[in-house]
Short mmCIF file of C-alpha atoms in Angstrom, two decimals:
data_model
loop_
_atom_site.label_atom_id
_atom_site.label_comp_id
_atom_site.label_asym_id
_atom_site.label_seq_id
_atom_site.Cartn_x
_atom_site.Cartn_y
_atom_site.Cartn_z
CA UNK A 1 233.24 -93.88 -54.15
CA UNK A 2 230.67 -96.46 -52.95
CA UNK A 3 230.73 -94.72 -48.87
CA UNK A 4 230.45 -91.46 -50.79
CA UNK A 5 226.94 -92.13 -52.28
CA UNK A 6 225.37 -94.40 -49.06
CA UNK A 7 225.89 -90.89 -47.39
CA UNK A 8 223.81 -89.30 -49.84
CA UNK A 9 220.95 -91.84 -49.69
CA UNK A 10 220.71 -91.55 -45.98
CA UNK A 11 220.41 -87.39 -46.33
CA UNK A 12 217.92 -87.96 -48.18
CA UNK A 13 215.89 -90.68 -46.59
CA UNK A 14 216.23 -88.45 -43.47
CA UNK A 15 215.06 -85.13 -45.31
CA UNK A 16 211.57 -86.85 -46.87
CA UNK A 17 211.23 -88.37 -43.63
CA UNK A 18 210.96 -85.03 -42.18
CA UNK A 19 208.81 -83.65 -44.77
CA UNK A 20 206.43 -86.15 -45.17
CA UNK A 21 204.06 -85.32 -41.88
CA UNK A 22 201.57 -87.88 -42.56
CA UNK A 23 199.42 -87.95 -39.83
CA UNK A 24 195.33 -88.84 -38.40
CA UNK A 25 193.58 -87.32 -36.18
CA UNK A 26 190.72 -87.75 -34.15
CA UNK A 27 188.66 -84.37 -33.03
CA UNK A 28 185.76 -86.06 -30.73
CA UNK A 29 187.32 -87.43 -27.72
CA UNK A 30 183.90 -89.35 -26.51
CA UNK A 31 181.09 -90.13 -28.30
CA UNK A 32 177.50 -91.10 -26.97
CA UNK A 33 175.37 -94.12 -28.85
CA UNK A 34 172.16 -95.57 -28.44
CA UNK A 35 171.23 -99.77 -27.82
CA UNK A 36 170.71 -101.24 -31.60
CA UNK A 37 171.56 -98.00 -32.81
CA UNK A 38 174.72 -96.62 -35.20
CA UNK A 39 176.98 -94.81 -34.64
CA UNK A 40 179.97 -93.17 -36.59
CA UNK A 41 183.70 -92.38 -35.39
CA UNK A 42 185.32 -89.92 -37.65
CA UNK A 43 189.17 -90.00 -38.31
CA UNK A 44 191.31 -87.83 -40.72
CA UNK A 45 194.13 -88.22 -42.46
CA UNK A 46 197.06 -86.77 -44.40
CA UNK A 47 199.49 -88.78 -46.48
CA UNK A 48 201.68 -87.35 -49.37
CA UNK A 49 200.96 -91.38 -50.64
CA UNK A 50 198.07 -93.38 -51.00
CA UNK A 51 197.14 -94.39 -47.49
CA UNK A 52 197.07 -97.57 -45.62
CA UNK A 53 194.67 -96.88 -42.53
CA UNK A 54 193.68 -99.39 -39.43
CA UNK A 55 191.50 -99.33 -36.81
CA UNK A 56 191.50 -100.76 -33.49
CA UNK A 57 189.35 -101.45 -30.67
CA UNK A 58 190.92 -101.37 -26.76
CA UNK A 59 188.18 -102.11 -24.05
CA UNK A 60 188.90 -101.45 -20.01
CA UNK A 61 191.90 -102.93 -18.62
CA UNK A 62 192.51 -104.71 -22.38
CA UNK A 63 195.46 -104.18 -25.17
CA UNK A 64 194.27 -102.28 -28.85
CA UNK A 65 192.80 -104.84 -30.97
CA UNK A 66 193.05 -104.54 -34.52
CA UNK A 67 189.84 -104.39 -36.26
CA UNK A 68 190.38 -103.93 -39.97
CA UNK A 69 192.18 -102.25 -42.47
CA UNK A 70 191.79 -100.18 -45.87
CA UNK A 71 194.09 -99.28 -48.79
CA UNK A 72 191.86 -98.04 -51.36
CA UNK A 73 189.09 -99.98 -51.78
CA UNK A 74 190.38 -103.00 -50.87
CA UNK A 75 191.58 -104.38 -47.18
CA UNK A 76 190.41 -106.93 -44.41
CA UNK A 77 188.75 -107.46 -41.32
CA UNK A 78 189.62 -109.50 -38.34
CA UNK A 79 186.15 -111.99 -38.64
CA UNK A 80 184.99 -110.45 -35.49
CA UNK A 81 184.37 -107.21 -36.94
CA UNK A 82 182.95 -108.06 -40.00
CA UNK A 83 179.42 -107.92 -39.51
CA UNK A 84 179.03 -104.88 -37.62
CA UNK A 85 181.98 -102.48 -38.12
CA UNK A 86 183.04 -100.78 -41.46
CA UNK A 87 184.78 -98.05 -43.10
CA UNK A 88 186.29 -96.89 -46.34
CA UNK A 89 189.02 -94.47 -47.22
CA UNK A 90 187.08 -91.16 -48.61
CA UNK A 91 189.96 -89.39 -50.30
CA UNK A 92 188.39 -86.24 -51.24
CA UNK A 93 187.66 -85.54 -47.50
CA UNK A 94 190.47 -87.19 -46.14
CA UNK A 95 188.39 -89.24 -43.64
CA UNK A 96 188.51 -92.75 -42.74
CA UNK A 97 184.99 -92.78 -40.54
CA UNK A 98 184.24 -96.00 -38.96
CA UNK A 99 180.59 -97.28 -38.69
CA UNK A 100 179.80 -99.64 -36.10
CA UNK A 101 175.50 -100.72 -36.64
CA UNK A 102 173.32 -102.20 -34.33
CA UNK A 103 175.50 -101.05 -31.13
CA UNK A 104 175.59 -102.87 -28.05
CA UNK A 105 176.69 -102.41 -24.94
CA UNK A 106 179.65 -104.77 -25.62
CA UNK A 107 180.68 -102.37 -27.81
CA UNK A 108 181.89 -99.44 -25.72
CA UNK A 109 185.74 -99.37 -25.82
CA UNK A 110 188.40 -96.88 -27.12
CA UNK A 111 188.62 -96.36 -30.89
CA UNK A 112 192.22 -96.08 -32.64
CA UNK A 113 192.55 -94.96 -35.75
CA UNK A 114 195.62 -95.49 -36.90
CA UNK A 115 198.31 -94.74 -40.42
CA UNK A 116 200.66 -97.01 -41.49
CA UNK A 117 203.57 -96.66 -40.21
CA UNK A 118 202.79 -94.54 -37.30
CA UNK A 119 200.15 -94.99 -34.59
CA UNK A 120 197.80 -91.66 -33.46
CA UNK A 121 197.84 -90.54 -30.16
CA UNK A 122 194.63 -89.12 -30.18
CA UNK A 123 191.31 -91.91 -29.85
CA UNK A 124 187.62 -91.62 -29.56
CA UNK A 125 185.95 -93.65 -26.55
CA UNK A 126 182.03 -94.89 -27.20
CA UNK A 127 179.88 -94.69 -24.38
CA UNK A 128 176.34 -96.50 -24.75
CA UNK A 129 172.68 -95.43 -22.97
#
């Protein structure tokens, strides 16, 4: 009886799994900002749940950094992000747009955002004048 019903469970894991499609995407591939300026990467999302969403910073030649993170209202930041770089979870729009203020040249690097569990393929790159 007990191998009977561990077959069912795993049918079903497998079906949701399928069905779930959460996803984020990223529409604008490279985006321009200006010295001490602000600029703002978008990112949508779908979940069937409440989202947790990450971003992460990868400069030239470098490995994705994680940056921070939001479920709901609450989350964290690694402390070298915390000044600058924000963004909240706007679930009427579906968007998890990250600010970054007072840009810098330092700042130009690929932007992930990013659902847990699974990682987007799509990214936005900054590119300062």
């Amino acid at each position: 009886m007990t191998h009977w019903i561990k077959k069912i469970i795993i049918v079903f894991i497998y079906v949701w799994g399928i069905e779930s499609q959460d996803n984020v995407e990223q529409n604008i591939r490279v985006q321009t900002a200006y010295e001490s300026g602000a600029v703002i990467i978008n990112c949508t999302y779908q979940s069937q749940f409440p989202p947790t969403l990450f971003w992460y910073q990868q400069k030239a030649n470098g490995i994705p950094k994680y940056m921070l993170n939001r479920v709901g209202k609450t989350g964290d930041e690694d402390k070298e992000f915390k000044d600058r770089f924000n963004a909240q979870i706007d679930t009427s729009s579906k968007s998890f747009p990250l600010m970054i203020q007072d840009v810098s040249v330092s700042d130009s690097a690929v932007y992930y955002c990013a659902l847990q569990p699974t990682v987007t393929q799509t990214h936005s790159m900054l590119i300062q004048k």
